[in-house]
Amino acid sequence: MREVAVVAFAQTRHTDHDEGLSEPELIAPVIEEVKRVSGLSRFGFTCSGSCDYLAGAPFSFVSALDAIGAWPPISESHVEMDAAWALYEAWVRLQHGDVDSALVYGFGKSSQTDVREVMTLQLDPYYLAPLGLDQVSYAALQASALGAPEAELREIARRSRADGRANPYALHLPDPTGDDPYQVRPLRSCDVAPPTDGAAAVVLAAGDLATRIAERPAWITGIAHRAEPHYLGMRDLARSASAADAGRAAGVGKGPVDVAELHTQFSHEEIILRDALGLGPDVAVNPSGGPLAANPVMATGLIRVGEAARRIMAGDAARAVGHATSGPCLQQNLVTVMEA
Amino acid sequence: MPSEPLVAEHALEFPGGYTRTTGPVIGRFLTELRDGRLVGVRTADGRVLVPPLEYDPHTGEPVTGEFVPVGPAGTVRTWAWVEQPRPGHPLDRPFAWGLIDLDGADTALVHAVAVDDVKALRPGLRVRPRWRPETDRKGHITDIACFVPEVTTMVSPQRTEYRVRPGASLLRFLEGVRDGVFLAGRCATCDKVYVPYRTVCPSCGSRIEEQVELPDTGTVTTFAINNLPDPRAPEVPFVSAFILLDGADVPMIALMGDVPAHEVRQGMRVRAVWVPPEERTLSMSNIRWFAPTGEPDVTL
């Protein structure tokens, strides 16, 4: 396996409202920042993650290419998923050996629509989507299957929001009051990731190039993706078998984990993922505040990888896990292990 | 003056809906739904998938093509409560989403469960589909309008009417109350004074000949703070108390008033508060309630 590392990461100062920026305007500053940090102006491969349903326009990701300079022609690809999967594709592309660098970015403007409705569209069109089952409803079914005490959920929300207030890029949300109304019982508003606009970018580099760019690259020592059945009633919702499988395949348990950034869009998901990935109480989970403090959809998973890598590059962690999820109720899970 | 931000509204829509082919497996399930039946499909290892998929989600192997009747009853395994339904939801009043294990199935069906209150949900709740009218069914997951609990209780309306008269001694007592007097009876054998007035001693069975007028003062012997509304009580919480009228040997139950509920205590001295004479009838409601006199408490 070719050695590939995260060598640069940038994200927007995320907002809970539409600042009136077009997608290219939202992306351009983070692309400029990773170019400056990495010293690279051209990349062997470029891959982005976004969702056209957030803008309600087909091929909206194409217009976003304005921000990256696609001429003369570049080698470019796109995933209609969180950009963590774009990072996975870029990592695979770098394994081919003929290019040494990749630019990965993701963006989402939740402010343009109702994400709860959009996420209904990802459900199967025969049995689930026609019921109008929305994102918070199916997450609440999972929280209910888990049966976690409300106090435990509140504490996860409280800690995430407190950490988010210490993170200049996250939203600054108040402590949960404990009697917020239920959105869908048992989930209260504080248990649900807030609508967020934002973008993020990561530069991957292989071998020597990585060492030249970064003093302390975050080497990807394991990366794996697993999926479970889509239909909710065919799984044990209280557990995430695919996260556990991906974690094992990526080698999470092969050494101590200092930091784990988990793609938890709902409080209860942290409990399920900690268990699936075997993260003990000593592992710092989502010190950035995580998605409960800022959820620019389609960039949120990539930010988990970026935040975990940033701590390695800064010397604050020796071994870190970045996790991303997609599909209803943690259906798909992508786990990245990075080491100094 | 700053200009208004430039904003456009737009909708992404497939007018009339998006037409999808179903294939033989999902199509069979939807066809049976239209006929008001629920079926699952059997996998190679014998499990029954509901709703049916073309493949076994655990192995990826094709399913057998054997369709098996399931339900229609099932058990709610897990639920989530929707207090505020959204426009796309199947019901427009608060309801639950349920993971429902239909009888005979090995996987759970997701659907709406209609109950009046979240408290009606419990693990193991048995439910049945409520079908749309046959003429409205078209082979769609919403041909099941929702699931509803099986019948486990029923309510029998009951009302029987009577015409009652108080009897001579109670009538005599109420006449006294109308006139602002508590009438009691003394048993010569037991030497006990009973109020309300009665003509037979409940202890020895002797006829009571002696009529006694008691004052409208007394002492609280015990009491209860009631938190449920009662049409006879002024407010909630209200206090009902046993009051031993001065000179009586048995206490009488009455309401307490003119005092906060938590200040009522055993041994408290009280006096009846009467309604004005012109409003009185042959009824205990002539006494509004008993109120503290302010005298020192007595030891019972």
XYZ file of C-alpha atoms in Angstrom:
640
model
C 0.000 0.000 0.000
C 1.324 3.383 -0.984
C 1.914 5.817 1.878
C -0.513 8.710 1.646
C -1.008 11.524 4.167
C -3.246 14.468 4.858
C -0.953 17.471 4.537
C -3.342 20.427 4.555
C -6.860 21.118 5.832
C -9.043 24.202 5.736
C -12.663 24.937 6.540
C -14.989 27.917 6.453
C -16.233 29.705 9.525
C -19.554 27.911 9.313
C -22.828 29.799 9.626
C -26.377 28.923 10.591
C -27.764 31.132 7.849
C -27.294 31.937 4.177
C -24.615 34.587 3.844
C -25.560 35.131 0.219
C -22.491 33.377 -1.163
C -22.773 31.170 -4.238
C -21.183 27.735 -3.939
C -17.958 28.786 -5.749
C -17.755 31.856 -3.486
C -18.144 29.593 -0.448
C -15.470 27.166 -1.629
C -12.861 29.534 -3.056
C -11.346 30.681 0.277
C -10.755 27.130 1.552
C -9.221 26.082 -1.785
C -6.940 29.127 -1.660
C -5.975 28.297 1.904
C -4.976 24.675 1.241
C -3.063 25.780 -1.856
C -1.170 28.295 0.242
C -0.523 25.856 3.100
C 0.556 23.013 0.799
C 2.454 25.217 -1.630
C 0.726 23.339 -4.469
C -1.238 25.122 -7.171
C -1.971 22.056 -9.359
C -3.011 18.605 -8.158
C -2.714 15.171 -9.713
C -6.363 14.497 -8.932
C -9.301 16.515 -7.693
C -12.435 15.079 -6.127
C -15.406 16.769 -4.505
C -18.455 15.748 -2.512
C -21.779 17.541 -2.558
C -25.474 16.935 -3.042
C -27.463 18.503 -5.855
C -30.664 18.183 -3.813
C -29.353 20.826 -1.399
C -29.396 23.376 -4.212
C -32.309 21.780 -6.062
C -30.371 21.981 -9.317
C -28.948 19.127 -11.387
C -25.170 19.052 -11.835
C -24.771 21.957 -9.439
C -21.351 20.559 -8.506
C -20.136 21.389 -12.002
C -20.606 25.099 -11.516
C -18.724 24.818 -8.231
C -15.668 23.826 -10.268
C -15.265 27.522 -11.027
C -13.495 27.828 -7.692
C -10.715 25.351 -8.430
C -9.399 26.356 -11.853
C -10.290 23.464 -14.146
C -8.471 24.759 -17.199
C -6.175 23.539 -18.672
C -8.119 20.316 -18.130
C -7.626 18.634 -14.774
C -8.319 15.085 -13.683
C -11.510 15.514 -11.715
C -14.273 13.485 -10.153
C -17.271 13.962 -7.883
C -19.237 11.894 -5.375
C -22.885 12.631 -4.624
C -22.038 12.019 -0.979
C -20.141 13.563 1.870
C -16.668 14.603 0.705
C -15.143 12.025 3.062
C -16.015 9.611 0.253
C -14.279 11.926 -2.187
C -11.225 11.608 0.033
C -11.586 7.825 -0.141
C -11.743 7.984 -3.936
C -8.699 10.267 -4.000
C -6.808 7.886 -1.738
C -7.636 5.001 -4.073
C -6.567 7.121 -7.031
C -3.210 7.860 -5.364
C -2.683 4.113 -4.879
C -2.345 3.853 -8.671
C 1.067 5.439 -8.271
C 1.119 7.831 -11.247
C 0.091 10.980 -9.354
C 1.326 12.204 -5.990
C -1.192 14.794 -4.853
C -4.934 15.205 -4.608
C -7.302 18.018 -3.706
C -10.498 17.017 -1.950
C -13.302 19.373 -1.044
C -16.911 19.315 0.034
C -19.609 21.901 0.558
C -23.197 22.274 1.544
C -25.668 25.086 2.019
C -28.378 23.711 4.293
C -29.953 27.171 4.371
C -31.384 26.777 0.871
C -33.872 24.067 1.761
C -35.094 21.770 4.512
C -32.447 19.097 5.054
C -34.993 16.894 6.817
C -36.979 16.766 3.553
C -33.899 16.310 1.374
C -32.726 13.335 3.400
C -36.114 11.670 2.833
C -35.167 11.565 -0.856
C -32.211 9.267 -0.102
C -34.568 6.578 1.205
C -35.741 3.690 -0.924
C -38.549 4.892 -3.178
C -40.835 1.909 -2.581
C -41.196 1.373 1.127
C -39.725 4.318 3.087
C -39.706 7.561 1.073
C -43.471 7.378 0.285
C -44.158 7.433 4.021
C -42.463 10.810 4.246
C -40.111 9.366 6.837
C -37.811 12.297 7.549
C -34.253 12.329 8.829
C -35.064 13.195 12.435
C -37.837 10.584 12.532
C -35.638 7.700 11.453
C -32.845 8.860 13.736
C -35.381 8.937 16.588
C -36.346 5.333 15.790
C -32.684 4.438 16.173
C -32.316 6.389 19.417
C -35.392 4.587 20.685
C -33.977 1.187 19.675
C -30.775 2.073 21.554
C -32.750 3.132 24.605
C -30.058 5.482 25.898
C -30.978 7.457 29.020
C -31.951 11.035 28.175
C -29.361 12.342 30.645
C -26.614 10.646 28.638
C -27.882 12.212 25.388
C -28.090 15.647 27.040
C -24.530 15.362 28.293
C -23.260 14.532 24.785
C -25.138 17.548 23.414
C -23.863 19.791 26.210
C -20.233 18.721 25.770
C -20.424 19.047 21.976
C -21.858 22.549 22.168
C -19.296 23.630 24.789
C -16.453 22.303 22.586
C -18.056 23.989 19.579
C -17.988 27.344 21.347
C -14.222 26.897 21.763
C -13.865 26.195 18.019
C -13.827 29.374 15.910
C -15.143 27.477 12.867
C -18.170 25.893 14.576
C -21.506 27.472 15.468
C -21.660 28.955 18.922
C -24.736 27.333 20.449
C -25.938 27.755 24.047
C -25.936 24.932 26.563
C -29.044 22.744 26.238
C -31.689 23.709 28.772
C -32.772 20.124 29.302
C -36.401 20.812 28.493
C -36.084 21.803 24.844
C -39.110 20.488 22.961
C -38.835 17.068 21.400
C -38.320 17.215 17.643
C -39.287 13.576 17.410
C -39.325 11.836 20.748
C -36.840 10.770 22.181
C -34.714 13.358 20.323
C -34.830 16.982 21.427
C -33.551 19.906 19.369
C -30.137 19.819 21.061
C -29.732 16.166 20.004
C -30.037 17.098 16.329
C -27.172 18.653 14.342
C -27.972 22.272 13.464
C -28.568 23.484 9.905
C -25.203 24.833 8.737
C -23.657 26.343 5.644
C -19.982 25.678 5.030
C -17.189 24.031 3.101
C -13.886 22.280 3.727
C -10.835 21.179 1.736
C -8.055 18.653 2.288
C -4.843 18.001 0.400
C -3.527 14.438 0.208
C 0.045 13.752 -0.775
C 1.969 10.524 -1.268
C 5.391 9.515 -0.010
C 8.178 12.063 -0.319
C 5.885 14.844 -1.446
C 3.983 14.581 1.824
C 7.193 14.884 3.819
C 8.258 17.917 1.810
C 4.915 19.677 2.327
C 4.230 18.963 5.979
C 6.570 18.835 8.920
C 4.359 16.196 10.517
C 2.019 14.652 7.909
C -1.015 12.728 9.128
C -0.271 9.375 7.472
C -3.305 7.342 6.561
C -2.487 3.904 7.943
C -5.935 2.478 7.417
C -9.105 3.430 5.583
C -12.161 1.267 5.070
C -15.808 1.595 4.095
C -18.637 -0.820 4.951
C -22.368 -0.684 4.356
C -25.395 -2.391 5.873
C -28.866 -3.099 4.493
C -30.671 0.083 3.638
C -34.077 -0.885 5.028
C -34.255 0.019 8.714
C -36.264 -3.037 9.774
C -33.621 -5.456 8.507
C -30.928 -4.302 10.928
C -30.343 -4.080 14.657
C -30.538 -0.300 14.879
C -29.005 -0.254 18.351
C -25.665 -1.320 16.898
C -23.562 -0.397 13.915
C -22.139 -3.593 12.464
C -20.745 -1.719 9.453
C -18.909 0.832 11.617
C -17.432 -2.043 13.630
C -16.364 -3.849 10.439
C -14.889 -0.704 8.908
C -13.094 0.089 12.176
C -11.587 -3.398 12.269
C -10.561 -3.237 8.608
C -8.966 0.184 9.103
C -7.128 -1.074 12.192
C -8.593 1.284 14.813
C -7.811 -1.210 17.579
C -4.208 -1.797 16.555
C -2.979 1.009 18.792
C -4.104 3.637 21.246
C -6.398 6.327 19.861
C -5.840 9.875 21.126
C -8.623 11.608 19.241
C -11.671 10.427 17.332
C -13.741 12.769 15.238
C -17.083 11.027 14.662
C -19.787 11.981 12.183
C -22.522 12.137 14.823
C -25.482 14.109 13.516
C -27.551 12.957 16.507
C -26.446 12.589 20.143
C -27.228 8.878 20.372
C -24.953 8.081 17.422
C -21.910 8.837 19.571
C -22.864 6.017 21.944
C -23.358 3.554 19.071
C -20.131 4.559 17.323
C -17.962 4.548 20.435
C -19.139 1.009 21.033
C -18.687 -0.094 17.406
C -15.188 1.371 17.133
C -14.144 0.176 20.596
C -13.263 3.675 21.791
C -12.760 3.701 25.545
C -13.597 6.568 27.890
C -10.034 7.903 27.592
C -10.469 8.711 23.871
C -11.303 12.366 23.206
C -14.361 12.259 20.954
C -15.198 15.294 18.823
C -13.021 17.864 20.610
C -13.982 20.206 17.748
C -17.600 20.056 18.890
C -18.434 17.634 16.116
C -21.509 17.793 13.881
C -23.761 18.715 16.821
C -21.935 22.065 16.827
C -21.580 22.515 13.044
C -23.017 20.359 10.288
C -22.256 21.693 6.810
C -23.706 18.598 5.147
C -21.482 16.945 2.527
C -18.445 18.569 4.198
C -19.137 17.351 7.754
C -17.536 13.920 7.254
C -14.503 15.401 5.502
C -14.116 17.853 8.392
C -13.927 14.884 10.759
C -10.905 13.586 8.832
C -9.464 17.102 8.616
C -9.934 17.865 12.328
C -8.349 14.525 13.306
C -5.437 15.101 10.887
C -4.971 18.675 12.084
C -4.308 17.434 15.617
C -1.632 15.069 14.360
C -0.029 17.757 12.182
C -0.044 20.150 15.159
C 1.593 17.550 17.391
C -1.387 17.267 19.736
C -2.101 13.643 18.841
C -0.057 10.686 17.670
C -2.915 8.506 16.429
C -6.375 9.661 15.424
C -9.580 8.373 13.863
C -11.765 10.229 11.389
C -15.224 8.776 10.799
C -17.892 9.586 8.229
C -21.343 8.164 7.711
C -23.989 8.164 5.019
C -27.433 6.672 4.576
C -30.236 6.369 7.117
C -29.318 5.472 10.707
C -25.570 5.040 10.159
C -26.145 2.705 7.216
C -22.671 3.271 5.702
C -19.502 4.016 7.593
C -16.073 5.117 6.458
C -13.253 4.961 8.977
C -9.837 6.558 8.508
C -6.941 5.921 10.884
C -4.105 8.449 10.798
C -0.757 8.408 12.542
C 2.144 10.793 12.935
C -31.207 52.571 2.672
C -29.683 49.099 2.213
C -31.129 47.136 -0.657
C -33.128 43.959 0.000
C -31.072 40.798 -0.545
C -31.802 39.193 -3.893
C -33.697 35.966 -3.179
C -35.543 33.599 -5.502
C -37.932 30.802 -4.545
C -37.849 27.664 -6.602
C -39.191 24.126 -6.304
C -37.763 20.859 -7.611
C -40.732 18.729 -8.598
C -41.828 15.921 -10.841
C -45.397 16.950 -11.617
C -47.697 13.952 -11.325
C -44.976 11.918 -9.614
C -42.043 9.830 -10.733
C -42.975 6.521 -12.368
C -40.922 3.553 -11.235
C -41.042 -0.073 -12.272
C -41.195 -2.405 -9.324
C -39.913 -5.725 -10.613
C -41.491 -9.037 -9.607
C -40.581 -9.005 -5.899
C -41.544 -5.499 -4.791
C -44.356 -5.578 -7.356
C -45.804 -8.712 -5.769
C -45.757 -7.098 -2.305
C -47.466 -3.949 -3.594
C -50.031 -5.984 -5.544
C -50.927 -7.938 -2.411
C -51.179 -4.666 -0.481
C -53.721 -3.433 -2.992
C -55.754 -6.562 -2.205
C -55.433 -5.924 1.519
C -52.889 -8.674 2.187
C -49.380 -8.664 3.607
C -46.715 -11.021 2.279
C -43.026 -11.566 2.833
C -40.492 -13.352 0.692
C -38.451 -16.327 1.850
C -34.656 -16.250 1.671
C -32.499 -19.270 0.808
C -31.858 -19.855 4.526
C -35.579 -19.810 5.306
C -36.013 -16.344 6.766
C -39.007 -14.252 5.761
C -38.221 -10.681 4.645
C -40.946 -8.080 5.091
C -41.136 -5.925 3.101
C -39.603 -8.199 0.465
C -36.301 -7.404 -1.222
C -34.859 -9.090 -4.289
C -31.821 -10.211 -2.311
C -30.973 -11.387 1.188
C -29.546 -8.292 2.895
C -27.122 -10.422 4.893
C -25.684 -12.572 2.110
C -26.550 -10.701 -1.063
C -27.992 -13.966 -2.480
C -31.216 -13.766 -4.491
C -34.364 -14.601 -2.539
C -36.296 -17.770 -3.349
C -39.408 -16.317 -4.928
C -41.616 -18.043 -2.359
C -44.090 -15.529 -0.953
C -45.471 -16.118 2.517
C -48.546 -14.540 4.104
C -47.572 -12.597 7.230
C -49.439 -10.606 9.862
C -51.727 -8.842 9.552
C -51.055 -8.370 13.275
C -47.637 -7.484 14.527
C -45.666 -6.330 17.530
C -44.143 -2.872 17.882
C -40.466 -3.353 18.618
C -39.342 0.304 18.672
C -41.140 3.595 18.218
C -40.449 7.320 17.909
C -43.107 9.890 18.753
C -43.920 12.704 16.320
C -45.653 15.533 18.162
C -45.744 17.820 15.137
C -46.374 15.933 11.894
C -44.794 17.282 8.733
C -46.667 17.733 5.445
C -45.297 14.490 3.958
C -46.198 12.344 6.967
C -49.015 9.781 6.732
C -51.050 11.321 9.564
C -51.837 14.940 10.336
C -52.080 14.506 14.103
C -49.449 13.331 16.626
C -48.453 9.721 15.919
C -45.609 7.249 16.266
C -43.242 5.709 13.792
C -42.906 2.041 14.567
C -40.618 -0.822 13.708
C -43.259 -3.541 13.567
C -42.494 -7.263 13.674
C -45.395 -8.721 11.685
C -46.402 -12.193 12.774
C -44.429 -14.706 10.719
C -41.801 -12.223 9.531
C -38.122 -12.144 10.456
C -37.581 -8.457 9.722
C -39.496 -5.398 10.856
C -41.734 -3.177 8.766
C -41.492 0.598 9.239
C -44.833 2.360 9.307
C -46.942 4.860 11.201
C -48.726 3.765 14.377
C -51.821 5.749 15.315
C -52.470 6.108 19.025
C -53.991 9.039 20.882
C -51.094 9.565 23.236
C -47.440 8.565 23.540
C -48.376 6.862 26.822
C -50.343 4.278 24.844
C -47.063 2.941 23.398
C -45.198 0.192 25.159
C -42.757 -2.539 24.176
C -44.686 -5.412 22.692
C -47.741 -3.368 21.726
C -49.836 -5.490 19.350
C -51.026 -3.658 16.266
C -52.942 -4.317 13.062
C -53.011 -2.450 9.774
C -55.780 0.003 9.100
C -56.318 -0.277 5.368
C -57.393 2.476 3.078
C -60.814 1.866 1.508
C -60.439 -0.759 -1.210
C -61.384 1.668 -3.949
C -58.538 4.010 -2.899
C -55.839 1.334 -2.805
C -53.451 1.366 -5.721
C -50.512 -0.846 -4.767
C -48.531 1.541 -2.575
C -47.035 1.373 0.907
C -49.637 3.932 1.979
C -52.463 1.496 1.080
C -51.935 0.787 4.761
C -53.113 4.095 6.185
C -51.403 3.274 9.478
C -51.247 0.592 12.142
C -53.555 0.722 15.148
C -53.438 -1.174 18.452
C -55.348 -4.438 18.740
C -58.485 -4.322 20.855
C -57.618 -5.167 24.453
C -60.189 -3.140 26.361
C -63.695 -1.931 25.722
C -65.911 0.661 27.362
C -69.489 -0.174 28.331
C -71.639 2.915 28.801
C -73.668 2.580 31.983
C -76.413 4.817 33.321
C -79.374 3.976 35.494
C -81.725 6.586 36.872
C -83.276 6.654 40.341
C -85.557 8.808 42.366
C -84.524 8.819 46.009
C -85.936 10.306 49.192
C -83.777 10.969 52.257
C -85.844 9.214 54.920
C -87.386 10.807 57.947
C -84.307 11.301 60.133
C -82.088 12.729 57.384
C -84.922 15.024 56.314
C -85.162 16.206 59.923
C -81.398 16.837 59.976
C -81.485 18.791 56.693
C -84.348 20.900 57.981
C -82.051 21.745 60.902
C -79.207 22.624 58.551
C -81.578 24.874 56.612
C -82.290 26.661 59.912
C -78.595 26.910 60.850
C -78.613 24.115 63.422
C -76.832 20.738 63.575
C -79.229 18.158 64.945
C -77.781 15.111 66.678
C -79.264 12.129 68.479
C -78.155 10.763 71.857
C -78.377 7.036 72.522
C -79.513 6.582 76.096
C -77.996 3.097 76.261
C -74.529 3.969 74.893
C -74.477 7.604 76.027
C -73.138 8.587 72.591
C -74.139 11.606 70.541
C -74.460 10.907 66.794
C -74.471 13.536 64.092
C -76.141 13.705 61.580
C -79.317 13.070 63.534
C -80.506 9.482 63.521
C -83.258 7.509 65.226
C -81.501 4.182 65.687
C -78.152 3.680 67.465
C -75.597 2.082 65.091
C -73.829 0.478 68.074
C -76.559 -1.152 70.128
C -79.570 -0.910 67.871
C -81.633 0.948 70.464
C -84.158 3.504 69.366
C -82.770 7.030 69.901
C -85.345 9.197 71.592
C -83.297 12.256 72.545
C -82.676 15.035 70.037
C -79.681 17.334 70.675
C -78.761 20.633 69.014
C -75.006 20.969 68.549
C -73.071 24.197 68.001
C -71.438 24.838 64.591
C -67.925 24.708 66.058
C -65.667 21.697 66.167
C -62.171 20.219 65.797
C -60.421 18.648 62.806
C -59.664 15.001 63.569
C -58.164 14.088 60.205
C -58.121 15.448 56.680
C -57.103 14.820 53.063
C -55.688 17.214 50.455
C -57.392 16.476 47.141
C -55.665 17.367 43.896
C -58.370 16.231 41.508
C -61.150 18.674 40.662
C -64.560 18.017 42.171
C -67.702 19.945 41.210
C -68.571 20.356 44.889
C -65.204 21.895 45.824
C -64.236 25.550 45.395
C -60.799 24.995 43.861
C -57.883 22.559 43.504
C -56.289 21.526 45.765
C -59.136 21.371 48.260
C -59.263 19.862 51.719
C -61.892 17.474 52.985
C -61.804 16.960 56.734
C -63.448 14.959 59.464
C -64.776 17.443 61.991
C -65.821 16.483 65.489
C -68.536 18.985 66.341
C -68.415 20.140 69.946
C -70.589 17.805 71.917
C -70.609 15.005 69.337
C -69.000 11.581 69.708
C -68.523 10.889 65.972
C -66.939 13.191 63.395
C -68.701 14.451 60.298
C -67.053 14.936 56.867
C -67.016 18.434 55.387
C -64.956 20.744 53.201
C -62.368 23.130 54.657
C -62.049 26.739 53.437
C -60.556 30.159 54.128
C -57.226 28.447 54.824
C -54.337 27.297 52.583
C -54.440 23.517 52.152
C -51.020 22.948 53.685
C -52.011 24.819 56.892
C -54.833 22.455 57.807
C -53.874 20.211 60.724
C -55.281 17.775 63.237
C -56.647 19.520 66.297
C -57.455 22.735 64.419
C -60.535 24.534 65.781
C -63.108 25.317 63.089
C -66.522 26.847 62.618
C -69.078 26.343 59.861
C -69.403 29.091 57.259
C -73.089 29.274 56.324
C -74.604 30.554 53.137
C -77.041 33.453 53.702
C -80.433 32.238 55.072
C -82.322 33.333 51.948
C -80.168 31.047 49.764
C -80.566 27.942 51.871
C -82.239 24.750 50.707
C -82.707 21.317 52.194
C -79.084 20.484 51.486
C -75.633 20.163 53.072
C -74.507 22.863 50.653
C -75.981 25.329 53.133
C -72.597 24.938 54.819
C -70.062 26.448 52.435
C -67.210 24.888 54.385
C -65.552 24.968 57.757
C -63.015 27.709 58.455
C -60.432 28.070 61.240
C -61.622 29.990 64.302
C -58.141 31.081 65.304
C -58.476 29.430 68.744
C -55.506 27.372 69.965
C -55.369 23.788 68.674
C -56.761 21.103 70.945
C -55.210 17.745 71.716
C -57.354 14.890 70.449
